[in-house]
Amino acid sequence: MTLIEFFDSASIENVIGALLCEPDHVILIGDKGKQMKKGIAVYQQLMHARGIQTRFHYLVVNKNNLQDIVTSLSHIVENHENCVFDLTGGEDLCLVATGVVMQRYQGQVQCHRFNLQNGVVYDCDADGQICRLKPMEISVEENILIYGGEVVEDEQKGLYTYPWEFDEEFVRDVRAMWSLCRENARLWNAQIGMFGIIAENGSFGDSLSVSVVRDEVAALLARKNIHFVCIPSLLHDLEKCGLIYDLTITGEGMSFTFKNQNVKRCLTVAGQVLELMIASRMLDLTDAKGQKIYNDVRVGVVVDWDAFDEDNAVRTINEIDIVAMRGVRPIFISCKNGNFDANETYKLNAVSERFGAKYAKKVLVTTELDKLGDKAEYLRSRMDDMKIRLLEDVDTMDDNELDRVLRSLWSN
């Protein structure tokens, strides 16, 4: 099979037919030769990773010259067997030209279109045959790759995507930490934030055991204009939940041991537990047929924006709190368990448009937005302008209400 694709700025439209139909040959048609060549290198890598040996080529046409496009398409049909046109993306005149070619070579070509919003394939030539072999699903890594980026997973690079494993025990630990955090997010942030600063300065090292000398840590924090924080009630609650043990608190300081490395990571990054709580619930959601709502959910996704652009000496790398996939549609989620400013909304908007185009959903999850005063209304206005869905006060939602809202993130 030879699949003819019309090049589109929404990169998923250029490769979805190849992923689902596994053709022998894909020919990209468009007027941007350099971009098509660059895209093909990425699409080829994606296909090979799936064990699909599809070959990609591209053909440059004048998007404003109907006859040029018709001539080019006719030449393809006459020189390749079993041609299938994918009308999912592309310029208007390319679609008009396809109609001319279908009439000219009636019965010799097929035509279809994928609806990436709902996963439906439309038979556009009404012959009853539909090209679709595989489920319409891709992973977070594949989605980032399709748009020319790369999920950074190499620990040697410093900033990388941590490989969270959501087994039953860890999910229970996350739920326990969240139940404590939601009681008073500001106190939680203060205590966990202090542990984070100490950890950043090497006091913990790789050890799970912590021994804090009050005067030494207070001096360290003072240089950062931060007060020493010790909230005995929270620490005792963490011990009761089995998240820390061997807790000792005295006038000189405190000592305890983290349950494991995952819990340590959660208890040294103030906003981590909110991200993990949202992600763990999204992973569990199923529809009426028992099928997963989201086929992939990743936390703390570090992305290299231009991983395959050798000409770009300056790398753009940033971390996205949560990325989830509903089929081939990405949902980008920013979680804010406290204070934040408008820069976070701009970052979320930028990364969503870069790695999802028109198919991306943008969501910002908050716990105490109203406590930001007048700034809260400004932030709501900015999010509304950018079509960012806002989930407020998730710390006050019961599990059923939160699950109901999370189920709909991909559709609203």
Short mmCIF file of C-alpha atoms in Angstrom, two decimals:
data_model
loop_
_atom_site.label_atom_id
_atom_site.label_comp_id
_atom_site.label_asym_id
_atom_site.label_seq_id
_atom_site.Cartn_x
_atom_site.Cartn_y
_atom_site.Cartn_z
CA MET A 1 0.00 0.00 0.00
CA THR A 2 1.10 3.55 -0.77
CA LEU A 3 -0.39 6.12 1.59
CA ILE A 4 -0.55 9.72 0.38
CA GLU A 5 -0.52 12.23 3.24
CA PHE A 6 -0.96 15.99 2.97
CA PHE A 7 1.53 17.79 5.19
CA ASP A 8 0.03 19.69 8.12
CA SER A 9 1.43 21.77 10.99
CA ALA A 10 -0.33 19.40 13.42
CA SER A 11 2.32 16.69 13.15
CA ILE A 12 0.11 13.86 14.38
CA GLU A 13 -1.95 14.24 11.19
CA ASN A 14 1.14 13.48 9.08
CA VAL A 15 1.87 10.14 10.70
CA ILE A 16 -1.39 8.76 12.13
CA GLY A 17 -2.23 6.93 8.89
CA ALA A 18 1.14 5.20 8.87
CA LEU A 19 0.77 4.16 12.52
CA LEU A 20 -2.69 2.72 12.03
CA CYS A 21 -2.42 1.20 8.54
CA GLU A 22 1.26 0.18 8.41
CA PRO A 23 1.64 0.90 4.67
CA ASP A 24 4.72 -0.03 2.65
CA HIS A 25 5.21 3.53 1.53
CA VAL A 26 4.11 7.02 2.67
CA ILE A 27 4.40 10.06 0.42
CA LEU A 28 4.04 13.45 2.12
CA ILE A 29 2.63 16.18 -0.14
CA GLY A 30 3.10 19.87 0.67
CA ASP A 31 4.94 23.09 -0.09
CA LYS A 32 7.39 23.07 2.84
CA GLY A 33 10.22 20.82 1.68
CA LYS A 34 12.59 21.51 4.57
CA GLN A 35 9.93 20.89 7.21
CA MET A 36 8.74 17.71 5.51
CA LYS A 37 12.28 16.36 5.29
CA LYS A 38 12.85 17.12 8.97
CA GLY A 39 9.52 15.55 9.92
CA ILE A 40 10.19 12.38 7.94
CA ALA A 41 13.37 11.71 9.94
CA VAL A 42 11.29 11.78 13.11
CA TYR A 43 8.38 9.74 11.72
CA GLN A 44 10.79 7.10 10.42
CA GLN A 45 12.32 6.75 13.88
CA LEU A 46 8.87 6.39 15.43
CA MET A 47 7.86 3.65 12.98
CA HIS A 48 11.09 1.71 13.44
CA ALA A 49 10.64 1.83 17.23
CA ARG A 50 7.31 0.06 16.68
CA GLY A 51 8.91 -2.47 14.36
CA ILE A 52 7.16 -1.07 11.27
CA GLN A 53 9.31 -0.83 8.14
CA THR A 54 7.31 1.87 6.33
CA ARG A 55 9.35 4.07 3.95
CA PHE A 56 8.69 7.82 3.85
CA HIS A 57 9.26 10.24 0.98
CA TYR A 58 8.04 13.75 0.29
CA LEU A 59 6.98 15.71 -2.76
CA VAL A 60 6.92 19.50 -2.96
CA VAL A 61 3.95 21.08 -4.76
CA ASN A 62 2.65 24.62 -5.22
CA LYS A 63 -0.20 24.81 -2.73
CA ASN A 64 -1.84 27.61 -4.74
CA ASN A 65 -1.74 25.80 -8.10
CA LEU A 66 -4.51 23.23 -8.41
CA GLN A 67 -3.24 21.85 -11.72
CA ASP A 68 0.25 21.31 -10.29
CA ILE A 69 -1.18 19.33 -7.40
CA VAL A 70 -3.47 17.26 -9.66
CA THR A 71 -0.56 16.45 -11.97
CA SER A 72 1.64 15.38 -9.05
CA LEU A 73 -1.06 13.20 -7.53
CA SER A 74 -1.88 11.62 -10.89
CA HIS A 75 1.78 10.73 -11.39
CA ILE A 76 1.82 8.99 -8.00
CA VAL A 77 -1.31 6.97 -8.77
CA GLU A 78 0.02 5.92 -12.17
CA ASN A 79 3.35 4.76 -10.74
CA HIS A 80 2.31 3.12 -7.46
CA GLU A 81 -0.10 0.29 -6.77
CA ASN A 82 -2.85 0.35 -4.17
CA CYS A 83 -2.87 4.10 -3.45
CA VAL A 84 -4.78 5.37 -0.44
CA PHE A 85 -5.35 9.08 0.23
CA ASP A 86 -5.57 10.30 3.82
CA LEU A 87 -7.64 13.50 4.08
CA THR A 88 -7.00 14.08 7.79
CA GLY A 89 -4.85 17.20 7.23
CA GLY A 90 -3.50 19.43 4.49
CA GLU A 91 -4.29 22.54 2.45
CA ASP A 92 -7.73 23.09 0.91
CA LEU A 93 -6.53 22.87 -2.70
CA CYS A 94 -4.83 19.54 -1.93
CA LEU A 95 -8.18 18.16 -0.85
CA VAL A 96 -9.86 19.56 -3.97
CA ALA A 97 -7.14 17.98 -6.11
CA THR A 98 -7.78 14.63 -4.43
CA GLY A 99 -11.41 14.84 -5.54
CA VAL A 100 -10.30 15.41 -9.13
CA VAL A 101 -7.91 12.45 -8.97
CA MET A 102 -10.55 10.19 -7.44
CA GLN A 103 -12.89 10.99 -10.31
CA ARG A 104 -10.14 10.51 -12.90
CA TYR A 105 -9.02 7.15 -11.48
CA GLN A 106 -12.36 5.97 -10.17
CA GLY A 107 -12.13 2.55 -8.56
CA GLN A 108 -8.32 2.60 -8.54
CA VAL A 109 -7.75 4.62 -5.37
CA GLN A 110 -9.14 4.70 -1.85
CA CYS A 111 -9.72 7.67 0.41
CA HIS A 112 -10.31 7.99 4.15
CA ARG A 113 -10.10 10.47 7.00
CA PHE A 114 -9.29 9.96 10.68
CA ASN A 115 -11.20 11.91 13.31
CA LEU A 116 -8.54 12.28 16.00
CA GLN A 117 -11.03 13.82 18.43
CA ASN A 118 -13.15 10.68 18.80
CA GLY A 119 -11.07 7.93 17.17
CA VAL A 120 -13.45 7.32 14.25
CA VAL A 121 -12.29 6.53 10.70
CA TYR A 122 -14.45 7.80 7.82
CA ASP A 123 -14.65 5.99 4.49
CA CYS A 124 -14.49 8.95 2.07
CA ASP A 125 -14.77 6.93 -1.16
CA ALA A 126 -17.81 4.95 0.01
CA ASP A 127 -16.39 1.60 -1.08
CA GLY A 128 -16.91 0.02 2.33
CA GLN A 129 -13.20 -0.55 2.90
CA ILE A 130 -11.46 1.21 5.75
CA CYS A 131 -7.73 1.28 6.35
CA ARG A 132 -7.21 0.64 10.03
CA LEU A 133 -5.22 -2.12 11.66
CA LYS A 134 -4.08 -0.72 15.00
CA PRO A 135 -5.76 1.04 17.96
CA MET A 136 -5.65 4.83 17.71
CA GLU A 137 -3.27 5.24 20.64
CA ILE A 138 0.21 6.60 21.19
CA SER A 139 2.35 7.00 24.31
CA VAL A 140 3.52 10.25 25.90
CA GLU A 141 7.04 9.63 24.52
CA GLU A 142 5.69 9.00 21.02
CA ASN A 143 3.60 12.16 21.08
CA ILE A 144 6.59 14.30 22.07
CA LEU A 145 8.71 12.59 19.40
CA ILE A 146 6.11 13.22 16.66
CA TYR A 147 6.44 16.96 17.30
CA GLY A 148 10.24 16.83 17.13
CA GLY A 149 11.00 16.68 20.85
CA GLU A 150 12.35 14.05 23.18
CA VAL A 151 11.50 12.94 26.70
CA VAL A 152 14.77 13.16 28.65
CA GLU A 153 15.28 9.99 30.70
CA ASP A 154 19.05 9.99 31.13
CA GLU A 155 19.90 10.55 34.79
CA GLN A 156 23.35 11.80 33.79
CA LYS A 157 21.76 14.94 32.32
CA GLY A 158 20.75 16.22 35.75
CA LEU A 159 17.22 17.28 34.82
CA TYR A 160 15.43 14.13 33.66
CA THR A 161 12.08 12.34 33.85
CA TYR A 162 11.92 10.32 37.08
CA PRO A 163 10.58 6.78 36.51
CA TRP A 164 7.67 6.71 38.98
CA GLU A 165 6.11 3.25 39.41
CA PHE A 166 2.49 3.37 40.55
CA ASP A 167 2.25 0.02 42.29
CA GLU A 168 -0.45 -0.57 44.93
CA GLU A 169 1.81 0.26 47.88
CA PHE A 170 3.06 3.50 46.40
CA VAL A 171 -0.46 4.60 45.45
CA ARG A 172 -1.51 4.02 49.08
CA ASP A 173 1.43 6.12 50.23
CA VAL A 174 0.49 8.91 47.81
CA ARG A 175 -3.10 8.90 49.06
CA ALA A 176 -1.88 9.03 52.66
CA MET A 177 0.43 11.98 51.93
CA TRP A 178 -2.34 13.78 50.06
CA SER A 179 -4.76 13.36 52.97
CA LEU A 180 -2.23 15.14 55.20
CA CYS A 181 -1.37 17.79 52.63
CA ARG A 182 -4.98 18.75 51.94
CA GLU A 183 -5.63 19.50 55.63
CA ASN A 184 -3.40 22.56 55.36
CA ALA A 185 -1.49 23.02 52.12
CA ARG A 186 0.49 26.01 53.41
CA LEU A 187 1.82 24.16 56.44
CA TRP A 188 2.63 21.17 54.26
CA ASN A 189 4.50 23.35 51.78
CA ALA A 190 6.45 25.05 54.55
CA GLN A 191 7.61 21.79 56.15
CA ILE A 192 8.28 19.89 52.93
CA GLY A 193 9.90 22.96 51.38
CA MET A 194 12.35 23.13 54.27
CA PHE A 195 13.28 19.46 53.81
CA GLY A 196 13.77 20.18 50.11
CA ILE A 197 16.24 23.00 50.75
CA ILE A 198 18.19 20.83 53.16
CA ALA A 199 18.26 18.00 50.62
CA GLU A 200 19.44 20.35 47.86
CA ASN A 201 22.37 21.36 50.02
CA GLY A 202 23.49 17.78 50.45
CA SER A 203 22.60 17.23 54.09
CA PHE A 204 20.62 14.04 53.32
CA GLY A 205 22.74 12.66 50.52
CA ASP A 206 21.39 9.33 49.26
CA SER A 207 20.60 8.15 52.76
CA LEU A 208 17.03 7.66 53.96
CA SER A 209 18.06 8.68 57.47
CA VAL A 210 17.78 12.34 58.41
CA SER A 211 19.37 14.12 61.35
CA VAL A 212 18.66 17.86 61.55
CA VAL A 213 20.58 20.06 63.97
CA ARG A 214 18.37 23.09 64.47
CA ASP A 215 21.06 25.78 64.76
CA GLU A 216 23.02 24.52 61.74
CA VAL A 217 19.96 24.31 59.51
CA ALA A 218 18.59 27.64 60.77
CA ALA A 219 21.84 29.32 59.71
CA LEU A 220 21.62 27.71 56.28
CA LEU A 221 18.01 28.79 55.85
CA ALA A 222 18.71 32.31 57.09
CA ARG A 223 21.03 32.87 54.14
CA LYS A 224 17.99 32.25 51.94
CA ASN A 225 15.68 34.39 54.12
CA ILE A 226 13.75 31.30 55.18
CA HIS A 227 12.79 30.47 58.77
CA PHE A 228 13.41 27.07 60.32
CA VAL A 229 10.19 25.03 60.31
CA CYS A 230 9.32 22.11 62.53
CA ILE A 231 5.65 21.11 62.69
CA PRO A 232 5.53 18.25 65.23
CA SER A 233 1.89 17.37 64.53
CA LEU A 234 2.58 16.86 60.82
CA LEU A 235 5.73 14.85 61.50
CA HIS A 236 3.90 12.60 63.95
CA ASP A 237 1.10 12.11 61.42
CA LEU A 238 3.68 11.10 58.79
CA GLU A 239 5.03 8.55 61.27
CA LYS A 240 1.55 7.21 62.04
CA CYS A 241 1.01 6.65 58.30
CA GLY A 242 4.29 4.73 58.05
CA LEU A 243 5.84 7.31 55.73
CA ILE A 244 8.67 8.02 58.16
CA TYR A 245 9.82 6.12 61.24
CA ASP A 246 12.18 6.41 64.23
CA LEU A 247 11.02 10.01 64.67
CA THR A 248 12.69 12.02 67.43
CA ILE A 249 12.02 15.73 68.04
CA THR A 250 13.97 17.72 70.64
CA GLY A 251 14.85 21.35 71.27
CA GLU A 252 18.10 20.81 69.39
CA GLY A 253 16.55 19.36 66.25
CA MET A 254 14.92 16.25 64.84
CA SER A 255 15.75 12.92 63.27
CA PHE A 256 13.80 10.29 61.36
CA THR A 257 14.05 7.85 58.47
CA PHE A 258 12.07 8.00 55.21
CA LYS A 259 10.15 4.85 54.30
CA ASN A 260 11.85 4.57 50.88
CA GLN A 261 13.35 6.67 48.08
CA ASN A 262 9.97 7.41 46.45
CA VAL A 263 8.52 8.72 49.70
CA LYS A 264 11.71 10.71 50.31
CA ARG A 265 11.32 12.32 46.89
CA CYS A 266 7.71 13.24 47.71
CA LEU A 267 8.61 14.67 51.10
CA THR A 268 11.38 16.92 49.77
CA VAL A 269 9.40 18.56 46.93
CA ALA A 270 6.41 20.56 48.17
CA GLY A 271 4.16 20.20 45.11
CA GLN A 272 5.07 16.60 44.27
CA VAL A 273 2.25 14.92 46.14
CA LEU A 274 -0.44 16.88 44.26
CA GLU A 275 1.00 15.80 40.91
CA LEU A 276 1.22 12.16 41.96
CA MET A 277 -2.27 12.16 43.43
CA ILE A 278 -3.81 13.53 40.21
CA ALA A 279 -1.78 11.14 38.03
CA SER A 280 -2.58 8.07 40.14
CA ARG A 281 -6.30 8.78 39.95
CA MET A 282 -6.15 9.34 36.18
CA LEU A 283 -4.36 6.00 35.74
CA ASP A 284 -7.20 4.22 37.56
CA LEU A 285 -10.10 5.75 35.61
CA THR A 286 -12.10 3.44 33.33
CA ASP A 287 -15.15 3.87 31.11
CA ALA A 288 -18.42 1.94 31.12
CA LYS A 289 -16.74 -0.93 29.23
CA GLY A 290 -13.90 -1.15 31.72
CA GLN A 291 -11.40 0.39 29.29
CA LYS A 292 -8.80 2.87 30.53
CA ILE A 293 -9.82 6.51 30.01
CA TYR A 294 -6.17 7.52 29.60
CA ASN A 295 -3.84 5.07 27.88
CA ASP A 296 -0.69 6.73 29.27
CA VAL A 297 0.02 9.12 32.16
CA ARG A 298 3.49 10.43 33.07
CA VAL A 299 4.60 12.71 35.91
CA GLY A 300 7.42 15.26 35.79
CA VAL A 301 8.03 14.91 32.05
CA VAL A 302 11.28 16.65 31.09
CA VAL A 303 11.22 17.56 27.39
CA ASP A 304 13.99 18.62 25.03
CA TRP A 305 12.10 20.76 22.54
CA ASP A 306 14.56 20.46 19.66
CA ALA A 307 16.17 17.08 20.18
CA PHE A 308 16.66 16.47 16.45
CA ASP A 309 17.65 19.96 15.35
CA GLU A 310 21.44 19.82 15.01
CA ASP A 311 21.54 23.44 13.83
CA ASN A 312 20.10 24.74 17.11
CA ALA A 313 22.98 25.33 19.54
CA VAL A 314 20.67 26.55 22.34
CA ARG A 315 18.50 23.78 23.77
CA THR A 316 15.04 24.46 25.19
CA ILE A 317 14.39 22.02 28.03
CA ASN A 318 11.59 22.22 30.54
CA GLU A 319 9.53 20.03 32.85
CA ILE A 320 5.79 19.41 32.54
CA ASP A 321 4.02 18.34 35.75
CA ILE A 322 1.75 15.74 34.10
CA VAL A 323 1.22 14.61 30.52
CA ALA A 324 -1.60 12.17 29.78
CA MET A 325 -2.77 10.60 26.51
CA ARG A 326 -6.34 9.92 25.51
CA GLY A 327 -5.72 7.93 22.34
CA VAL A 328 -3.65 10.36 20.26
CA ARG A 329 -4.76 13.50 22.13
CA PRO A 330 -2.35 14.88 24.77
CA ILE A 331 -3.49 16.52 27.99
CA PHE A 332 -0.90 18.84 29.55
CA ILE A 333 -1.45 19.50 33.25
CA SER A 334 0.22 22.01 35.55
CA CYS A 335 -0.29 21.46 39.30
CA LYS A 336 0.02 24.37 41.75
CA ASN A 337 -0.26 23.56 45.44
CA GLY A 338 0.20 27.17 46.56
CA ASN A 339 1.35 30.48 45.11
CA PHE A 340 2.11 30.95 41.39
CA ASP A 341 2.04 33.70 38.78
CA ALA A 342 0.97 34.25 35.17
CA ASN A 343 4.28 32.88 33.85
CA GLU A 344 3.01 29.38 34.65
CA THR A 345 -0.01 29.86 32.40
CA TYR A 346 2.16 31.08 29.52
CA LYS A 347 4.52 28.12 29.92
CA LEU A 348 1.63 25.66 29.95
CA ASN A 349 0.11 27.28 26.87
CA ALA A 350 3.41 27.28 24.99
CA VAL A 351 4.29 23.65 25.63
CA SER A 352 0.75 22.50 24.78
CA GLU A 353 0.72 24.29 21.44
CA ARG A 354 4.22 23.03 20.61
CA PHE A 355 3.56 19.37 21.41
CA GLY A 356 -0.13 18.99 20.68
CA ALA A 357 -1.19 21.82 18.36
CA LYS A 358 -4.97 21.95 18.00
CA TYR A 359 -5.43 18.54 19.62
CA ALA A 360 -3.87 19.44 22.98
CA LYS A 361 -5.87 20.01 26.14
CA LYS A 362 -4.48 22.40 28.76
CA VAL A 363 -5.34 22.06 32.44
CA LEU A 364 -4.18 23.89 35.56
CA VAL A 365 -4.90 22.27 38.94
CA THR A 366 -4.83 24.43 42.09
CA THR A 367 -5.58 24.09 45.78
CA GLU A 368 -5.77 27.63 47.22
CA LEU A 369 -6.23 30.06 44.36
CA ASP A 370 -8.59 32.35 46.28
CA LYS A 371 -5.88 32.99 48.87
CA LEU A 372 -3.91 34.83 46.18
CA GLY A 373 -6.37 37.73 46.47
CA ASP A 374 -6.75 40.09 43.50
CA LYS A 375 -4.14 38.12 41.58
CA ALA A 376 -6.54 35.18 41.42
CA GLU A 377 -8.98 37.04 39.15
CA TYR A 378 -6.15 38.11 36.85
CA LEU A 379 -4.96 34.50 36.60
CA ARG A 380 -8.47 33.24 35.87
CA SER A 381 -8.79 35.80 33.08
CA ARG A 382 -5.45 34.78 31.53
CA MET A 383 -6.40 31.10 31.64
CA ASP A 384 -9.75 31.81 30.04
CA ASP A 385 -8.02 33.72 27.21
CA MET A 386 -5.65 30.80 26.61
CA LYS A 387 -8.41 28.18 26.85
CA ILE A 388 -6.75 26.59 29.87
CA ARG A 389 -9.19 24.60 31.94
CA LEU A 390 -8.93 25.51 35.62
CA LEU A 391 -9.57 22.98 38.40
CA GLU A 392 -9.83 24.93 41.64
CA ASP A 393 -9.86 23.71 45.24
CA VAL A 394 -9.11 20.08 44.44
CA ASP A 395 -8.11 19.72 48.10
CA THR A 396 -11.78 20.14 49.06
CA MET A 397 -13.15 17.64 46.52
CA ASP A 398 -14.10 14.14 47.60
CA ASP A 399 -12.77 11.26 45.52
CA ASN A 400 -15.96 10.78 43.48
CA GLU A 401 -16.17 14.44 42.51
CA LEU A 402 -12.49 14.58 41.61
CA ASP A 403 -12.74 11.43 39.48
CA ARG A 404 -15.80 12.84 37.71
CA VAL A 405 -13.85 15.96 36.75
CA LEU A 406 -10.71 14.09 35.72
CA ARG A 407 -12.71 11.81 33.42
CA SER A 408 -13.71 14.80 31.32
CA LEU A 409 -10.34 16.55 30.91
CA TRP A 410 -9.87 15.25 27.37
CA SER A 411 -13.34 16.24 26.15
CA ASN A 412 -14.08 19.71 27.55
#
